[in-house]
C-alpha cells in the first residue's frame, strides 16, 4: 500500500520555478535545434522552396545521398571500458596547419541564395571555431571579401577548371595572393548532374518570380526581405547569361580536364593542392603517387552521378592501398559528429560538411552556422568520451564495424585500373 500525505506547499513552490523565457527569437529557434536534422527542419520552414530544394536535393533519384547517409547510420561502435577520458582533444593537423575540429566547411556554389549572409557567415563562423572554410569557384562572395571575413583563420579555395582557362588561372592567382593555403581541385563535374528538383521548381539563376514563387514567399517574408534589401545575388567570379544551374555548369565547365590540367595548376599554386571527387581505389593511388598533397573521397553530396560509390565504404579500401600516412579526406552524407568520428577511426585525416553547414545558415545566418559547429562538436566530444579515447589519434578501425546492408558484392579494391588516354575527347 502506498502511504499518502497532504501536498506540501513548499515542494509545490519549488516545482513552479519557471525558466525565464528567451526573448530573442533567433536564439530561441536555434537553441531548440539539438541535431543537424532539427536545423534542416527549421531551414525548410524559413527558406523558399526552390532555394531549399537546390540545397537539400541531389541528382536523379537522390540514391547516392540517401545511401551515403545510410552508410554512416549503419555502423556499430566498439567502446573500450574503464578508460577514463575526462578531457578530449579534438585538434588535428591537416595540410600544413591545425584545425580545432576534424572537419571543415565544404565549397558550395550560390551560397547567398540560401541566406543572404552566405559565405561571410560560413567564413567568419569557421574562423571563430578554428576550422578551415572553403570558398567555391561558384561562390557569391569574392575571394578578398572571404579573407576579410576570416582574416586570421584558414581559407581554402575550390577550383573548377572552366572552358575559359584564363578565368580559372586568374582565380588561382587571386586566392594565392589573398593567403588561401589550400586548393581543392574538383574533378567530378565533367557535366552537371540531373538535379530534378530544380527542374520541377523551374529554378533558374538569377531567380525568377512566378505565381508559384510568390505564393510560396508569403509565409517566408524574412528571406524575401533579406533578398530585396541586400546586394544583388550573383556569382562573385563568373558572369552568366541565365539558366538553370545545370545549364550554367555545362556552359562554364570544361568536360575535357585531365592530369595535364592538374600539372598546370600544381605549377601555378604555391600552397597545398588536393583533388576533390575521387571515387575509386585506382585513382586514389595514382593521385597520391603523382604527389598531390591529399585526396577527398566524395561524390559531391550525391549531386553528380547517382548511384555513385559511397565514400565512407570506399575509405578503408583506399587507406589500405595508399597507406595510412597519406592525406585521405572524405565528405558526403555527414549529418552527425559520430559520422566524423567513425570516418576518422577508419583512417580519414579530415572531413568536410556541405549541407550540415547550409542547414544552419538557412536556419539562422551566422549564428545558425555557429549552431551547426556546436552541435557537431558536442557529438564528436561525447562519442569520443563514450568510446574511451582522449584524442583523435587514438581512434582506430577496431572502434567501428560497418554493418552489411549496403556493402558492395565485389569489393572496390578488386576493381582493375583501366589506363585512360591522357586527354579525353571534347564533347
Ligand atoms: C548547395 C550545394 C552546392 C555545392 N556546390 C559545390 C561547388 O561549387 N563546388 C564543389 O566542389 N562542390 C560543391 N558542392 C559539394 C560539396 O562541396 C560537398 O562535396 C557535399 O556537399 C558533401 O555532402 P554533404 O552535403 O552531404 O555534406 C555543393 C553542395 C551543395 C549541397
Short mmCIF file of C-alpha atoms and ligand atoms in Angstrom, two decimals:
data_model
loop_
_atom_site.label_atom_id
_atom_site.label_comp_id
_atom_site.label_asym_id
_atom_site.label_seq_id
_atom_site.Cartn_x
_atom_site.Cartn_y
_atom_site.Cartn_z
CA UNK A 1 0.00 0.00 0.00
CA UNK A 2 1.30 3.49 -0.92
CA UNK A 3 1.36 5.89 2.01
CA UNK A 4 -0.37 9.20 1.15
CA UNK A 5 0.04 12.68 2.63
CA UNK A 6 -1.32 16.18 2.09
CA UNK A 7 0.57 18.14 -0.64
CA UNK A 8 3.42 20.17 0.82
CA UNK A 9 3.14 23.86 -0.37
CA UNK A 10 6.94 24.36 -0.19
CA UNK A 11 7.52 21.41 -2.53
CA UNK A 12 4.85 22.74 -4.87
CA UNK A 13 6.53 26.14 -4.99
CA UNK A 14 9.84 24.51 -5.86
CA UNK A 15 8.18 22.76 -8.81
CA UNK A 16 6.77 26.05 -10.06
CA UNK A 17 10.12 27.79 -10.70
CA UNK A 18 9.55 28.60 -14.37
CA UNK A 19 12.55 29.21 -16.63
CA UNK A 20 12.89 32.81 -17.84
CA UNK A 21 11.58 32.83 -21.43
CA UNK A 22 14.18 33.55 -24.14
CA UNK A 23 13.06 36.79 -25.77
CA UNK A 24 15.49 36.64 -28.70
CA UNK A 25 13.52 34.69 -31.33
CA UNK A 26 16.55 33.61 -33.34
CA UNK A 27 18.37 32.32 -30.25
CA UNK A 28 15.22 30.50 -29.11
CA UNK A 29 14.87 28.91 -32.52
CA UNK A 30 18.50 27.83 -32.76
CA UNK A 31 18.70 26.60 -29.16
CA UNK A 32 15.73 24.35 -29.87
CA UNK A 33 17.76 22.53 -32.54
CA UNK A 34 19.55 19.60 -30.95
CA UNK A 35 20.62 17.86 -34.16
CA UNK A 36 21.50 18.79 -37.74
CA UNK A 37 18.16 17.22 -38.73
CA UNK A 38 16.44 19.75 -36.42
CA UNK A 39 18.31 22.58 -38.20
CA UNK A 40 17.14 21.15 -41.52
CA UNK A 41 13.52 21.29 -40.34
CA UNK A 42 13.89 24.96 -39.34
CA UNK A 43 15.70 25.71 -42.60
CA UNK A 44 12.85 24.20 -44.62
CA UNK A 45 10.29 26.32 -42.79
CA UNK A 46 12.19 29.56 -43.39
CA UNK A 47 13.52 29.21 -46.94
CA UNK A 48 11.59 29.44 -50.22
CA UNK A 49 11.03 26.01 -51.74
CA UNK A 50 13.26 26.49 -54.79
CA UNK A 51 16.23 27.63 -52.67
CA UNK A 52 15.73 24.90 -50.06
CA UNK A 53 15.39 22.21 -52.73
CA UNK A 54 18.50 23.44 -54.57
CA UNK A 55 20.42 22.88 -51.33
CA UNK A 56 18.73 19.78 -49.95
CA UNK A 57 18.34 17.99 -53.26
CA UNK A 58 20.70 15.70 -55.14
CA UNK A 59 20.83 14.17 -58.64
CA UNK A 60 18.27 11.88 -60.33
CA UNK A 61 16.65 9.60 -57.71
CA UNK A 62 18.94 11.02 -54.96
CA UNK A 63 20.18 7.49 -54.21
CA UNK A 64 23.83 8.49 -53.78
CA UNK A 65 22.94 10.89 -50.98
CA UNK A 66 20.43 8.58 -49.28
CA UNK A 67 22.91 5.72 -49.34
CA UNK A 68 25.81 7.85 -48.07
CA UNK A 69 23.75 8.95 -45.06
CA UNK A 70 22.51 5.39 -44.55
CA UNK A 71 26.09 4.08 -44.55
CA UNK A 72 27.02 6.37 -41.65
CA UNK A 73 23.93 5.25 -39.73
CA UNK A 74 24.75 1.60 -40.41
CA UNK A 75 27.80 1.39 -38.20
CA UNK A 76 28.43 -0.13 -34.86
CA UNK A 77 30.85 1.49 -32.41
CA UNK A 78 33.04 -0.59 -30.09
CA UNK A 79 33.89 1.32 -26.92
CA UNK A 80 36.77 0.47 -24.62
CA UNK A 81 35.75 0.29 -20.96
CA UNK A 82 37.34 1.61 -17.79
CA UNK A 83 39.48 4.04 -19.77
CA UNK A 84 38.64 7.44 -18.39
CA UNK A 85 38.68 10.24 -20.96
CA UNK A 86 37.53 13.25 -18.92
CA UNK A 87 39.19 15.65 -21.36
CA UNK A 88 39.26 15.03 -25.07
CA UNK A 89 41.45 16.78 -27.62
CA UNK A 90 39.68 17.29 -30.95
CA UNK A 91 42.56 19.11 -32.66
CA UNK A 92 44.01 17.74 -35.89
CA UNK A 93 46.96 18.68 -38.04
CA UNK A 94 45.86 18.86 -41.65
CA UNK A 95 47.61 20.09 -44.80
CA UNK A 96 50.32 22.02 -43.01
CA UNK A 97 48.18 23.64 -40.32
CA UNK A 98 45.91 22.84 -37.46
CA UNK A 99 42.15 22.62 -37.13
CA UNK A 100 40.38 22.72 -33.78
CA UNK A 101 37.93 20.07 -35.00
CA UNK A 102 38.27 17.19 -37.50
CA UNK A 103 36.01 18.87 -40.07
CA UNK A 104 35.96 21.93 -42.28
CA UNK A 105 33.35 23.67 -44.41
CA UNK A 106 33.00 22.28 -47.94
CA UNK A 107 32.74 24.53 -51.01
CA UNK A 108 29.17 25.35 -52.02
CA UNK A 109 28.02 27.37 -55.00
CA UNK A 110 25.49 30.20 -54.92
CA UNK A 111 25.51 30.25 -51.12
CA UNK A 112 23.83 33.65 -50.61
CA UNK A 113 20.72 32.13 -52.19
CA UNK A 114 20.20 30.03 -49.05
CA UNK A 115 20.51 33.02 -46.74
CA UNK A 116 21.86 36.44 -47.56
CA UNK A 117 24.88 36.29 -45.21
CA UNK A 118 26.16 33.36 -47.31
CA UNK A 119 29.92 32.79 -47.37
CA UNK A 120 30.58 35.66 -44.94
CA UNK A 121 28.63 33.74 -42.28
CA UNK A 122 30.45 30.50 -43.13
CA UNK A 123 33.94 32.00 -43.20
CA UNK A 124 33.55 34.04 -40.01
CA UNK A 125 31.97 31.13 -38.10
CA UNK A 126 34.76 28.80 -39.30
CA UNK A 127 37.39 31.35 -38.23
CA UNK A 128 35.83 31.71 -34.77
CA UNK A 129 35.73 27.91 -34.35
CA UNK A 130 39.30 27.42 -35.62
CA UNK A 131 38.34 25.25 -38.61
CA UNK A 132 39.01 25.81 -42.35
CA UNK A 133 36.47 27.39 -44.70
CA UNK A 134 36.37 26.59 -48.42
CA UNK A 135 35.16 29.13 -50.98
CA UNK A 136 33.69 27.72 -54.21
CA UNK A 137 34.54 28.94 -57.71
CA UNK A 138 30.77 29.41 -57.94
CA UNK A 139 30.61 31.40 -54.69
CA UNK A 140 28.58 34.54 -54.24
CA UNK A 141 31.29 36.34 -52.24
CA UNK A 142 34.68 37.33 -53.61
CA UNK A 143 37.99 35.83 -52.55
CA UNK A 144 39.02 39.13 -50.95
CA UNK A 145 35.73 39.52 -49.00
CA UNK A 146 36.11 36.00 -47.60
CA UNK A 147 39.62 36.88 -46.49
CA UNK A 148 38.23 39.97 -44.73
CA UNK A 149 35.56 37.84 -43.00
CA UNK A 150 38.15 35.29 -41.84
CA UNK A 151 41.39 37.27 -41.67
CA UNK A 152 43.31 35.08 -39.22
CA UNK A 153 41.78 31.66 -39.91
CA UNK A 154 42.42 29.16 -42.68
CA UNK A 155 40.75 29.77 -46.02
CA UNK A 156 40.77 27.19 -48.79
CA UNK A 157 39.72 27.72 -52.41
CA UNK A 158 37.83 25.24 -54.61
CA UNK A 159 38.65 25.32 -58.29
CA UNK A 160 36.56 24.34 -61.26
CA UNK A 161 38.56 24.41 -64.46
CA UNK A 162 36.48 26.35 -66.94
CA UNK A 163 36.44 26.35 -70.70
CA UNK A 164 37.99 29.78 -70.49
CA UNK A 165 41.18 28.69 -68.71
CA UNK A 166 42.26 32.29 -68.04
CA UNK A 167 39.30 32.80 -65.67
CA UNK A 168 40.33 29.74 -63.63
CA UNK A 169 44.02 30.64 -63.57
CA UNK A 170 43.16 34.23 -62.57
CA UNK A 171 41.17 32.90 -59.58
CA UNK A 172 44.05 30.65 -58.56
CA UNK A 173 46.42 33.64 -58.54
CA UNK A 174 44.00 35.82 -56.57
CA UNK A 175 43.41 33.10 -53.96
CA UNK A 176 47.18 32.68 -53.55
CA UNK A 177 47.64 36.46 -53.17
CA UNK A 178 44.90 36.57 -50.53
CA UNK A 179 46.77 33.93 -48.48
CA UNK A 180 44.42 30.98 -49.04
CA UNK A 181 46.54 27.98 -48.05
CA UNK A 182 44.91 25.03 -49.86
CA UNK A 183 43.38 24.48 -53.29
CA UNK A 184 40.68 21.86 -53.82
CA UNK A 185 40.57 20.83 -57.47
CA UNK A 186 37.09 19.38 -58.12
CA UNK A 187 37.09 16.63 -60.75
CA UNK A 188 33.64 15.03 -60.56
CA UNK A 189 31.78 17.58 -62.66
CA UNK A 190 32.52 16.96 -66.38
CA UNK A 191 28.82 17.74 -66.85
CA UNK A 192 26.16 18.77 -64.35
CA UNK A 193 24.18 16.04 -62.60
CA UNK A 194 20.43 15.97 -63.21
CA UNK A 195 19.02 17.99 -60.32
CA UNK A 196 15.41 17.11 -60.92
CA UNK A 197 14.03 19.19 -58.06
CA UNK A 198 15.49 22.33 -59.69
CA UNK A 199 13.81 21.45 -62.99
CA UNK A 200 10.48 20.74 -61.35
CA UNK A 201 10.64 24.02 -59.42
CA UNK A 202 11.63 25.95 -62.54
CA UNK A 203 14.62 27.20 -60.55
CA UNK A 204 16.93 29.46 -62.56
CA UNK A 205 19.87 31.77 -61.88
CA UNK A 206 19.16 34.62 -61.39
CA UNK A 207 15.98 33.54 -59.51
CA UNK A 208 12.77 34.48 -61.27
CA UNK A 209 9.37 35.37 -59.87
CA UNK A 210 6.44 33.22 -60.95
CA UNK A 211 2.96 32.89 -59.47
CA UNK A 212 4.20 29.78 -57.62
CA UNK A 213 7.24 31.54 -56.10
CA UNK A 214 5.08 34.45 -54.97
CA UNK A 215 2.58 32.16 -53.24
CA UNK A 216 5.46 30.23 -51.66
CA UNK A 217 7.01 33.52 -50.48
CA UNK A 218 4.03 34.62 -48.40
CA UNK A 219 4.93 32.62 -45.25
CA UNK A 220 8.66 33.37 -45.66
CA UNK A 221 8.87 37.17 -45.57
CA UNK A 222 12.32 37.28 -43.84
CA UNK A 223 14.06 35.58 -46.75
CA UNK A 224 12.48 37.99 -49.22
CA UNK A 225 13.25 40.99 -47.05
CA UNK A 226 16.92 39.90 -47.00
CA UNK A 227 16.89 39.18 -50.73
CA UNK A 228 15.45 42.56 -51.67
CA UNK A 229 17.42 44.74 -49.24
CA UNK A 230 20.97 43.38 -49.68
CA UNK A 231 23.41 43.49 -52.66
CA UNK A 232 22.31 41.64 -55.80
CA UNK A 233 22.57 37.86 -55.63
CA UNK A 234 25.12 36.86 -58.28
CA UNK A 235 28.27 34.80 -58.76
CA UNK A 236 31.32 36.68 -57.49
CA UNK A 237 33.72 35.32 -60.12
CA UNK A 238 31.57 34.37 -63.09
CA UNK A 239 29.27 36.31 -65.37
CA UNK A 240 26.23 34.40 -66.58
CA UNK A 241 23.58 34.75 -69.18
CA UNK A 242 20.99 32.99 -67.02
CA UNK A 243 19.53 29.48 -66.97
CA UNK A 244 19.24 26.50 -64.67
CA UNK A 245 22.22 25.57 -62.51
CA UNK A 246 22.82 22.60 -64.79
CA UNK A 247 22.86 24.78 -67.92
CA UNK A 248 25.27 27.18 -66.26
CA UNK A 249 27.62 24.42 -65.17
CA UNK A 250 27.58 22.85 -68.61
CA UNK A 251 28.31 26.17 -70.29
CA UNK A 252 31.14 27.13 -67.94
CA UNK A 253 32.93 23.87 -67.08
CA UNK A 254 35.36 22.12 -69.36
CA UNK A 255 34.49 18.40 -69.73
CA UNK A 256 37.97 17.59 -71.06
CA UNK A 257 40.02 18.28 -67.93
CA UNK A 258 42.78 15.74 -67.36
CA UNK A 259 46.01 15.08 -65.47
CA UNK A 260 47.61 17.73 -67.72
CA UNK A 261 45.43 20.38 -66.07
CA UNK A 262 46.40 19.09 -62.65
CA UNK A 263 50.07 19.58 -63.56
CA UNK A 264 49.47 23.14 -64.81
CA UNK A 265 47.55 24.12 -61.68
CA UNK A 266 50.14 22.47 -59.47
CA UNK A 267 52.73 24.80 -61.03
CA UNK A 268 50.56 27.90 -60.55
CA UNK A 269 49.60 27.22 -56.93
CA UNK A 270 52.15 27.81 -54.17
CA UNK A 271 50.17 26.08 -51.38
CA UNK A 272 48.77 22.61 -50.77
CA UNK A 273 46.70 21.00 -53.51
CA UNK A 274 44.07 18.29 -53.06
CA UNK A 275 41.80 16.59 -55.57
CA UNK A 276 38.10 16.52 -54.67
CA UNK A 277 35.68 13.95 -56.05
CA UNK A 278 37.87 10.82 -56.09
CA UNK A 279 35.72 7.69 -56.30
CA UNK A 280 37.86 4.59 -56.62
CA UNK A 281 40.99 2.94 -55.27
CA UNK A 282 42.99 3.06 -58.53
CA UNK A 283 42.52 6.83 -58.99
CA UNK A 284 43.37 7.41 -55.31
CA UNK A 285 46.63 5.52 -55.73
CA UNK A 286 47.56 7.27 -58.95
CA UNK A 287 46.90 10.72 -57.44
CA UNK A 288 48.85 10.06 -54.24
CA UNK A 289 51.73 8.59 -56.29
CA UNK A 290 51.66 11.67 -58.52
CA UNK A 291 52.47 13.81 -55.49
CA UNK A 292 49.23 15.70 -54.70
CA UNK A 293 49.02 16.71 -51.05
CA UNK A 294 45.74 14.90 -50.47
CA UNK A 295 42.53 13.50 -51.92
CA UNK A 296 38.89 13.95 -50.98
CA UNK A 297 36.71 10.86 -51.38
CA UNK A 298 33.42 12.44 -52.38
CA UNK A 299 30.51 12.05 -54.73
CA UNK A 300 29.67 15.74 -54.46
CA UNK A 301 26.96 15.14 -51.90
CA UNK A 302 25.12 12.95 -54.42
CA UNK A 303 24.62 15.88 -56.77
CA UNK A 304 26.51 14.42 -59.76
CA UNK A 305 26.48 10.70 -60.63
CA UNK A 306 23.56 8.98 -58.94
CA UNK A 307 24.31 5.51 -57.51
CA UNK A 308 27.96 6.54 -57.21
CA UNK A 309 30.21 4.67 -54.76
CA UNK A 310 29.59 5.52 -51.12
CA UNK A 311 32.71 7.43 -49.98
CA UNK A 312 32.52 6.05 -46.43
CA UNK A 313 32.55 2.47 -47.77
CA UNK A 314 35.45 3.26 -50.07
CA UNK A 315 37.51 4.81 -47.28
CA UNK A 316 39.11 1.71 -45.65
CA UNK A 317 39.96 0.22 -49.06
CA UNK A 318 41.65 3.43 -50.19
CA UNK A 319 43.55 3.82 -46.90
CA UNK A 320 44.77 0.22 -47.15
CA UNK A 321 46.05 0.87 -50.69
CA UNK A 322 47.64 4.33 -50.31
CA UNK A 323 48.94 3.82 -46.78
CA UNK A 324 47.79 5.36 -43.53
CA UNK A 325 50.15 8.34 -43.79
CA UNK A 326 48.56 9.69 -46.99
CA UNK A 327 46.09 12.55 -46.56
CA UNK A 328 42.75 10.93 -47.37
CA UNK A 329 39.73 13.09 -46.58
CA UNK A 330 36.05 12.39 -47.04
CA UNK A 331 32.69 14.10 -47.45
CA UNK A 332 29.08 13.30 -48.45
CA UNK A 333 26.34 12.38 -46.04
CA UNK A 334 27.78 13.72 -42.77
CA UNK A 335 24.88 14.72 -40.50
CA UNK A 336 26.29 13.90 -37.06
CA UNK A 337 29.57 14.27 -35.18
CA UNK A 338 29.57 10.50 -34.71
CA UNK A 339 29.81 10.13 -38.52
CA UNK A 340 33.00 12.17 -38.36
CA UNK A 341 34.42 10.07 -35.51
CA UNK A 342 33.67 6.89 -37.49
CA UNK A 343 35.42 8.28 -40.58
CA UNK A 344 38.48 9.26 -38.55
CA UNK A 345 38.57 5.78 -36.97
CA UNK A 346 38.62 4.19 -40.43
CA UNK A 347 41.62 6.26 -41.48
CA UNK A 348 40.29 9.62 -42.75
CA UNK A 349 42.59 12.51 -41.89
CA UNK A 350 39.80 15.11 -42.15
CA UNK A 351 36.18 15.53 -43.22
CA UNK A 352 34.08 18.23 -44.89
CA UNK A 353 30.48 19.24 -44.31
CA UNK A 354 28.26 20.70 -47.04
CA UNK A 355 24.55 20.61 -46.23
CA UNK A 356 25.05 20.41 -42.44
CA UNK A 357 26.58 23.91 -42.73
CA UNK A 358 23.92 25.17 -45.15
CA UNK A 359 21.02 23.97 -42.96
CA UNK A 360 22.50 26.05 -40.13
CA UNK A 361 22.94 29.02 -42.46
CA UNK A 362 19.31 28.84 -43.61
CA UNK A 363 18.09 28.39 -40.03
CA UNK A 364 19.83 31.50 -38.70
CA UNK A 365 22.66 33.07 -40.74
CA UNK A 366 25.99 33.35 -38.90
CA UNK A 367 24.52 32.19 -35.57
CA UNK A 368 22.97 29.23 -37.37
CA UNK A 369 26.40 28.17 -38.69
CA UNK A 370 27.78 28.57 -35.15
CA UNK A 371 24.99 26.24 -34.01
CA UNK A 372 25.89 23.63 -36.66
CA UNK A 373 29.50 23.65 -35.50
CA UNK A 374 28.50 23.49 -31.81
CA UNK A 375 26.16 20.52 -32.40
CA UNK A 376 28.82 18.58 -34.31
CA UNK A 377 31.49 19.48 -31.73
CA UNK A 378 29.32 18.20 -28.84
CA UNK A 379 28.55 14.99 -30.73
CA UNK A 380 32.24 14.41 -31.50
CA UNK A 381 33.34 15.02 -27.91
CA UNK A 382 30.56 12.87 -26.43
CA UNK A 383 31.22 10.00 -28.86
CA UNK A 384 34.95 10.08 -28.12
CA UNK A 385 34.33 10.04 -24.37
CA UNK A 386 31.90 7.15 -24.71
CA UNK A 387 34.44 5.25 -26.82
CA UNK A 388 37.09 5.87 -24.16
CA UNK A 389 39.53 7.83 -26.34
CA UNK A 390 41.03 11.17 -25.37
CA UNK A 391 42.49 12.18 -28.75
CA UNK A 392 41.61 11.60 -32.39
CA UNK A 393 44.93 9.80 -32.87
CA UNK A 394 43.71 7.06 -30.51
CA UNK A 395 40.80 6.21 -32.82
CA UNK A 396 41.41 3.05 -34.82
CA UNK A 397 39.49 0.74 -37.19
CA UNK A 398 38.68 -1.59 -34.29
CA UNK A 399 36.34 1.11 -32.92
CA UNK A 400 33.96 0.76 -35.87
CA UNK A 401 32.23 -2.03 -37.76
CA UNK A 402 30.39 -1.23 -40.97
CA UNK A 403 27.17 -3.22 -40.98
CA UNK A 404 26.30 -5.18 -44.08
CA UNK A 405 23.17 -3.60 -45.58
CA UNK A 406 24.84 -1.55 -48.34
CA UNK A 407 28.17 -3.32 -48.78
CA UNK A 408 29.08 -3.97 -52.45
CA UNK A 409 29.01 -7.55 -53.67
CA UNK A 410 32.54 -7.15 -55.15
CA UNK A 411 34.88 -5.02 -53.04
CA UNK A 412 36.09 -1.88 -54.84
CA UNK A 413 39.71 -2.85 -54.09
CA UNK A 414 39.32 -5.66 -56.63
CA UNK A 415 38.38 -3.25 -59.44
CA UNK A 416 41.08 -3.30 -62.12
CA UNK A 417 42.59 0.05 -63.06
CA UNK A 418 42.00 0.66 -66.76
CA UNK A 419 44.55 3.05 -68.28
CA UNK A 420 42.98 6.14 -69.89
CA UNK A 421 44.36 8.28 -72.64
CA UNK A 422 45.88 11.49 -71.21
CA UNK A 423 43.29 13.77 -72.81
CA UNK A 424 39.65 12.80 -73.32
CA UNK A 425 37.78 13.71 -76.48
CA UNK A 426 35.91 17.02 -76.31
CA UNK A 427 32.11 16.93 -76.21
C1 LIG B 1 24.15 23.51 -52.48
C2 LIG B 1 25.46 22.85 -52.76
C3 LIG B 1 26.35 23.45 -53.62
C4 LIG B 1 27.59 22.84 -53.88
N1 LIG B 1 28.49 23.48 -54.70
C5 LIG B 1 29.73 22.92 -54.88
C6 LIG B 1 30.72 23.62 -55.63
O1 LIG B 1 30.50 24.73 -56.11
N2 LIG B 1 31.92 23.01 -55.81
C7 LIG B 1 32.22 21.77 -55.26
O2 LIG B 1 33.33 21.27 -55.44
N3 LIG B 1 31.29 21.11 -54.52
C8 LIG B 1 30.08 21.66 -54.31
N4 LIG B 1 29.15 21.01 -53.54
C9 LIG B 1 29.51 19.72 -52.92
C10 LIG B 1 30.12 19.96 -51.53
O3 LIG B 1 31.37 20.58 -51.63
C11 LIG B 1 30.31 18.63 -50.78
O4 LIG B 1 31.05 17.75 -51.57
C12 LIG B 1 28.96 17.98 -50.42
O5 LIG B 1 28.01 18.95 -50.03
C13 LIG B 1 29.17 17.00 -49.27
O6 LIG B 1 27.99 16.32 -48.96
P1 LIG B 1 27.00 16.76 -47.78
O7 LIG B 1 26.21 17.92 -48.28
O8 LIG B 1 26.18 15.56 -47.54
O9 LIG B 1 27.86 17.15 -46.59
C14 LIG B 1 27.90 21.60 -53.27
C15 LIG B 1 26.99 21.00 -52.40
C16 LIG B 1 25.78 21.61 -52.13
C17 LIG B 1 24.83 20.96 -51.17
#
